[in-house]
Amino acid sequence: MSDVYLFYSFVLVVCFYFFALLWFFILVFGFSSFDFSLFVLFFGFNLFFCNWLVFLTFTIKWLLWRLS
């Protein structure tokens, strides 16, 4: 199941890459109330997407392992 951990690492790298882009956007264009709401929305979406992607990956791998 090492490919699952590799995929999990890839998902984390992608999430941190998006967070870095978001912080760059905030630093360049300023930190207004609109940017803060955008940050909260983006943070929530990334957290939700990454957690569900990792959860589904582990669930599918576990089901395939149990059925084989």
N, CA, C and O atoms as a GROMACS GRO file, in nm:
protein
  272
    1MET      N    1   0.082  -0.120   0.000
    1MET     CA    2   0.000   0.000   0.000
    1MET      C    3   0.086   0.126   0.000
    1MET      O    4   0.040   0.232   0.042
    2SER      N    5   0.208   0.116  -0.046
    2SER     CA    6   0.294   0.234  -0.048
    2SER      C    7   0.247   0.336  -0.150
    2SER      O    8   0.275   0.455  -0.135
    3ASP      N    9   0.176   0.291  -0.254
    3ASP     CA   10   0.125   0.387  -0.352
    3ASP      C   11   0.019   0.477  -0.291
    3ASP      O   12   0.000   0.590  -0.337
    4VAL      N   13  -0.051   0.430  -0.188
    4VAL     CA   14  -0.149   0.514  -0.119
    4VAL      C   15  -0.078   0.628  -0.048
    4VAL      O   16  -0.122   0.743  -0.053
    5TYR      N   17   0.032   0.597   0.019
    5TYR     CA   18   0.107   0.702   0.087
    5TYR      C   19   0.170   0.798  -0.013
    5TYR      O   20   0.181   0.918   0.014
    6LEU      N   21   0.212   0.747  -0.127
    6LEU     CA   22   0.265   0.834  -0.231
    6LEU      C   23   0.157   0.927  -0.283
    6LEU      O   24   0.182   1.046  -0.304
    7PHE      N   25   0.037   0.875  -0.303
    7PHE     CA   26  -0.074   0.959  -0.347
    7PHE      C   27  -0.111   1.061  -0.240
    7PHE      O   28  -0.141   1.176  -0.272
    8TYR      N   29  -0.110   1.020  -0.114
    8TYR     CA   30  -0.139   1.111  -0.004
    8TYR      C   31  -0.038   1.225   0.000
    8TYR      O   32  -0.075   1.340   0.022
    9SER      N   33   0.089   1.194  -0.021
    9SER     CA   34   0.192   1.297  -0.025
    9SER      C   35   0.171   1.391  -0.143
    9SER      O   36   0.190   1.512  -0.130
   10PHE      N   37   0.132   1.336  -0.257
   10PHE     CA   38   0.104   1.419  -0.374
   10PHE      C   39  -0.011   1.516  -0.347
   10PHE      O   40  -0.004   1.632  -0.385
   11VAL      N   41  -0.116   1.467  -0.283
   11VAL     CA   42  -0.230   1.554  -0.251
   11VAL      C   43  -0.188   1.665  -0.156
   11VAL      O   44  -0.229   1.780  -0.174
   12LEU      N   45  -0.106   1.633  -0.057
   12LEU     CA   46  -0.060   1.736   0.036
   12LEU      C   47   0.026   1.840  -0.035
   12LEU      O   48   0.014   1.959  -0.007
   13VAL      N   49   0.113   1.796  -0.126
   13VAL     CA   50   0.196   1.891  -0.200
   13VAL      C   51   0.111   1.983  -0.285
   13VAL      O   52   0.136   2.103  -0.291
   14VAL      N   53   0.009   1.928  -0.351
   14VAL     CA   54  -0.080   2.010  -0.433
   14VAL      C   55  -0.154   2.111  -0.346
   14VAL      O   56  -0.168   2.227  -0.385
   15CYS      N   57  -0.201   2.069  -0.229
   15CYS     CA   58  -0.272   2.162  -0.140
   15CYS      C   59  -0.180   2.273  -0.093
   15CYS      O   60  -0.219   2.390  -0.093
   16PHE      N   61  -0.058   2.239  -0.053
   16PHE     CA   62   0.034   2.342  -0.009
   16PHE      C   63   0.073   2.435  -0.123
   16PHE      O   64   0.098   2.553  -0.100
   17TYR      N   65   0.079   2.384  -0.245
   17TYR     CA   66   0.107   2.468  -0.361
   17TYR      C   67  -0.004   2.570  -0.380
   17TYR      O   68   0.024   2.687  -0.407
   18PHE      N   69  -0.129   2.528  -0.367
   18PHE     CA   70  -0.240   2.621  -0.380
   18PHE      C   71  -0.241   2.723  -0.266
   18PHE      O   72  -0.272   2.840  -0.288
   19PHE      N   73  -0.206   2.679  -0.145
   19PHE     CA   74  -0.199   2.773  -0.034
   19PHE      C   75  -0.089   2.877  -0.058
   19PHE      O   76  -0.107   2.994  -0.027
   20ALA      N   77   0.024   2.833  -0.113
   20ALA     CA   78   0.132   2.927  -0.143
   20ALA      C   79   0.088   3.029  -0.248
   20ALA      O   80   0.120   3.147  -0.236
   21LEU      N   81   0.015   2.984  -0.349
   21LEU     CA   82  -0.036   3.077  -0.449
   21LEU      C   83  -0.134   3.176  -0.387
   21LEU      O   84  -0.134   3.294  -0.421
   22LEU      N   85  -0.217   3.128  -0.296
   22LEU     CA   86  -0.314   3.216  -0.233
   22LEU      C   87  -0.245   3.321  -0.147
   22LEU      O   88  -0.282   3.439  -0.151
   23TRP      N   89  -0.144   3.281  -0.070
   23TRP     CA   90  -0.072   3.378   0.012
   23TRP      C   91   0.003   3.478  -0.075
   23TRP      O   92   0.013   3.595  -0.039
   24PHE      N   93   0.056   3.433  -0.188
   24PHE     CA   94   0.122   3.525  -0.281
   24PHE      C   95   0.022   3.628  -0.334
   24PHE      O   96   0.054   3.746  -0.345
   25PHE      N   97  -0.100   3.581  -0.366
   25PHE     CA   98  -0.205   3.672  -0.412
   25PHE      C   99  -0.240   3.775  -0.305
   25PHE      O  100  -0.259   3.892  -0.337
   26ILE      N  101  -0.249   3.731  -0.180
   26ILE     CA  102  -0.282   3.823  -0.070
   26ILE      C  103  -0.170   3.924  -0.050
   26ILE      O  104  -0.197   4.042  -0.029
   27LEU      N  105  -0.045   3.880  -0.056
   27LEU     CA  106   0.067   3.972  -0.036
   27LEU      C  107   0.078   4.074  -0.148
   27LEU      O  108   0.113   4.189  -0.124
   28VAL      N  109   0.050   4.032  -0.271
   28VAL     CA  110   0.065   4.122  -0.384
   28VAL      C  111  -0.050   4.222  -0.391
   28VAL      O  112  -0.028   4.341  -0.413
   29PHE      N  113  -0.173   4.174  -0.373
   29PHE     CA  114  -0.289   4.259  -0.396
   29PHE      C  115  -0.348   4.318  -0.267
   29PHE      O  116  -0.450   4.386  -0.272
   30GLY      N  117  -0.286   4.292  -0.154
   30GLY     CA  118  -0.335   4.351  -0.030
   30GLY      C  119  -0.429   4.258   0.044
   30GLY      O  120  -0.478   4.159  -0.012
   31PHE      N  121  -0.453   4.292   0.170
   31PHE     CA  122  -0.535   4.207   0.257
   31PHE      C  123  -0.659   4.284   0.297
   31PHE      O  124  -0.667   4.339   0.407
   32SER      N  125  -0.756   4.288   0.209
   32SER     CA  126  -0.882   4.355   0.239
   32SER      C  127  -0.983   4.254   0.290
   32SER      O  128  -0.952   4.135   0.303
   33SER      N  129  -1.104   4.299   0.319
   33SER     CA  130  -1.207   4.208   0.368
   33SER      C  131  -1.248   4.107   0.261
   33SER      O  132  -1.282   3.993   0.292
   34PHE      N  133  -1.244   4.150   0.133
   34PHE     CA  134  -1.277   4.057   0.025
   34PHE      C  135  -1.172   3.946   0.016
   34PHE      O  136  -1.206   3.830  -0.004
   35ASP      N  137  -1.046   3.983   0.031
   35ASP     CA  138  -0.941   3.882   0.026
   35ASP      C  139  -0.953   3.785   0.143
   35ASP      O  140  -0.925   3.666   0.129
   36PHE      N  141  -0.993   3.837   0.259
   36PHE     CA  142  -1.007   3.749   0.375
   36PHE      C  143  -1.120   3.648   0.355
   36PHE      O  144  -1.105   3.531   0.389
   37SER      N  145  -1.232   3.694   0.300
   37SER     CA  146  -1.341   3.600   0.274
   37SER      C  147  -1.301   3.499   0.167
   37SER      O  148  -1.340   3.382   0.173
   38LEU      N  149  -1.224   3.544   0.069
   38LEU     CA  150  -1.174   3.453  -0.034
   38LEU      C  151  -1.080   3.350   0.028
   38LEU      O  152  -1.083   3.233  -0.009
   39PHE      N  153  -0.996   3.394   0.122
   39PHE     CA  154  -0.905   3.302   0.189
   39PHE      C  155  -0.981   3.196   0.268
   39PHE      O  156  -0.947   3.078   0.263
   40VAL      N  157  -1.084   3.238   0.342
   40VAL     CA  158  -1.163   3.143   0.420
   40VAL      C  159  -1.232   3.043   0.328
   40VAL      O  160  -1.234   2.923   0.357
   41LEU      N  161  -1.288   3.092   0.219
   41LEU     CA  162  -1.354   3.003   0.123
   41LEU      C  163  -1.254   2.905   0.061
   41LEU      O  164  -1.283   2.786   0.050
   42PHE      N  165  -1.138   2.955   0.023
   42PHE     CA  166  -1.036   2.872  -0.040
   42PHE      C  167  -0.981   2.769   0.059
   42PHE      O  168  -0.960   2.653   0.024
   43PHE      N  169  -0.958   2.813   0.183
   43PHE     CA  170  -0.909   2.722   0.285
   43PHE      C  171  -1.009   2.610   0.312
   43PHE      O  172  -0.971   2.493   0.322
   44GLY      N  173  -1.136   2.646   0.322
   44GLY     CA  174  -1.239   2.545   0.345
   44GLY      C  175  -1.251   2.447   0.230
   44GLY      O  176  -1.267   2.327   0.252
   45PHE      N  177  -1.243   2.498   0.108
   45PHE     CA  178  -1.253   2.409  -0.008
   45PHE      C  179  -1.135   2.315  -0.016
   45PHE      O  180  -1.152   2.196  -0.041
   46ASN      N  181  -1.014   2.366   0.007
   46ASN     CA  182  -0.896   2.281   0.001
   46ASN      C  183  -0.899   2.174   0.109
   46ASN      O  184  -0.867   2.058   0.084
   47LEU      N  185  -0.938   2.213   0.229
   47LEU     CA  186  -0.944   2.117   0.338
   47LEU      C  187  -1.047   2.009   0.310
   47LEU      O  188  -1.021   1.890   0.329
   48PHE      N  189  -1.165   2.050   0.264
   48PHE     CA  190  -1.271   1.955   0.233
   48PHE      C  191  -1.230   1.862   0.120
   48PHE      O  192  -1.246   1.740   0.130
   49PHE      N  193  -1.177   1.918   0.011
   49PHE     CA  194  -1.141   1.838  -0.106
   49PHE      C  195  -1.029   1.740  -0.074
   49PHE      O  196  -1.038   1.622  -0.110
   50CYS      N  197  -0.925   1.786  -0.008
   50CYS     CA  198  -0.811   1.699   0.021
   50CYS      C  199  -0.849   1.588   0.118
   50CYS      O  200  -0.810   1.473   0.100
   51ASN      N  201  -0.927   1.622   0.220
   51ASN     CA  202  -0.966   1.520   0.316
   51ASN      C  203  -1.053   1.413   0.251
   51ASN      O  204  -1.033   1.294   0.274
   52TRP      N  205  -1.150   1.454   0.170
   52TRP     CA  206  -1.236   1.356   0.106
   52TRP      C  207  -1.162   1.275   0.002
   52TRP      O  208  -1.189   1.156  -0.015
   53LEU      N  209  -1.068   1.336  -0.068
   53LEU     CA  210  -0.990   1.263  -0.168
   53LEU      C  211  -0.906   1.155  -0.101
   53LEU      O  212  -0.899   1.042  -0.148
   54VAL      N  213  -0.841   1.192   0.009
   54VAL     CA  214  -0.759   1.094   0.081
   54VAL      C  215  -0.848   0.986   0.143
   54VAL      O  216  -0.813   0.868   0.138
   55PHE      N  217  -0.961   1.025   0.200
   55PHE     CA  218  -1.052   0.928   0.260
   55PHE      C  219  -1.104   0.829   0.156
   55PHE      O  220  -1.106   0.708   0.180
   56LEU      N  221  -1.145   0.880   0.040
   56LEU     CA  222  -1.195   0.791  -0.066
   56LEU      C  223  -1.085   0.699  -0.118
   56LEU      O  224  -1.111   0.582  -0.148
   57THR      N  225  -0.964   0.751  -0.129
   57THR     CA  226  -0.853   0.668  -0.176
   57THR      C  227  -0.826   0.553  -0.079
   57THR      O  228  -0.812   0.438  -0.121
   58PHE      N  229  -0.819   0.584   0.050
   58PHE     CA  230  -0.795   0.479   0.149
   58PHE      C  231  -0.911   0.379   0.152
   58PHE      O  232  -0.888   0.259   0.167
   59THR      N  233  -1.034   0.428   0.138
   59THR     CA  234  -1.150   0.338   0.140
   59THR      C  235  -1.150   0.244   0.020
   59THR      O  236  -1.175   0.125   0.035
   60ILE      N  237  -1.122   0.298  -0.098
   60ILE     CA  238  -1.118   0.214  -0.218
   60ILE      C  239  -1.006   0.112  -0.210
   60ILE      O  240  -1.024  -0.004  -0.245
   61LYS      N  241  -0.889   0.156  -0.162
   61LYS     CA  242  -0.777   0.062  -0.148
   61LYS      C  243  -0.810  -0.048  -0.047
   61LYS      O  244  -0.778  -0.165  -0.069
   62TRP      N  245  -0.875  -0.011   0.063
   62TRP     CA  246  -0.910  -0.110   0.163
   62TRP      C  247  -1.014  -0.208   0.108
   62TRP      O  248  -1.004  -0.328   0.133
   63LEU      N  249  -1.114  -0.158   0.033
   63LEU     CA  250  -1.215  -0.246  -0.025
   63LEU      C  251  -1.153  -0.341  -0.127
   63LEU      O  252  -1.187  -0.460  -0.130
   64LEU      N  253  -1.064  -0.291  -0.209
   64LEU     CA  254  -0.997  -0.377  -0.307
   64LEU      C  255  -0.913  -0.483  -0.237
   64LEU      O  256  -0.905  -0.597  -0.282
   65TRP      N  257  -0.850  -0.445  -0.126
   65TRP     CA  258  -0.769  -0.541  -0.052
   65TRP      C  259  -0.857  -0.648   0.013
   65TRP      O  260  -0.820  -0.765   0.016
   66ARG      N  261  -0.974  -0.608   0.065
   66ARG     CA  262  -1.064  -0.704   0.128
   66ARG      C  263  -1.130  -0.796   0.027
   66ARG      O  264  -1.155  -0.913   0.057
   67LEU      N  265  -1.160  -0.746  -0.092
   67LEU     CA  266  -1.228  -0.827  -0.193
   67LEU      C  267  -1.132  -0.920  -0.267
   67LEU      O  268  -1.176  -1.017  -0.330
   68SER      N  269  -1.004  -0.891  -0.261
   68SER     CA  270  -0.910  -0.976  -0.335
   68SER      C  271  -0.870  -1.099  -0.255
   68SER      O  272  -0.791  -1.181  -0.303
   0.00000   0.00000   0.00000
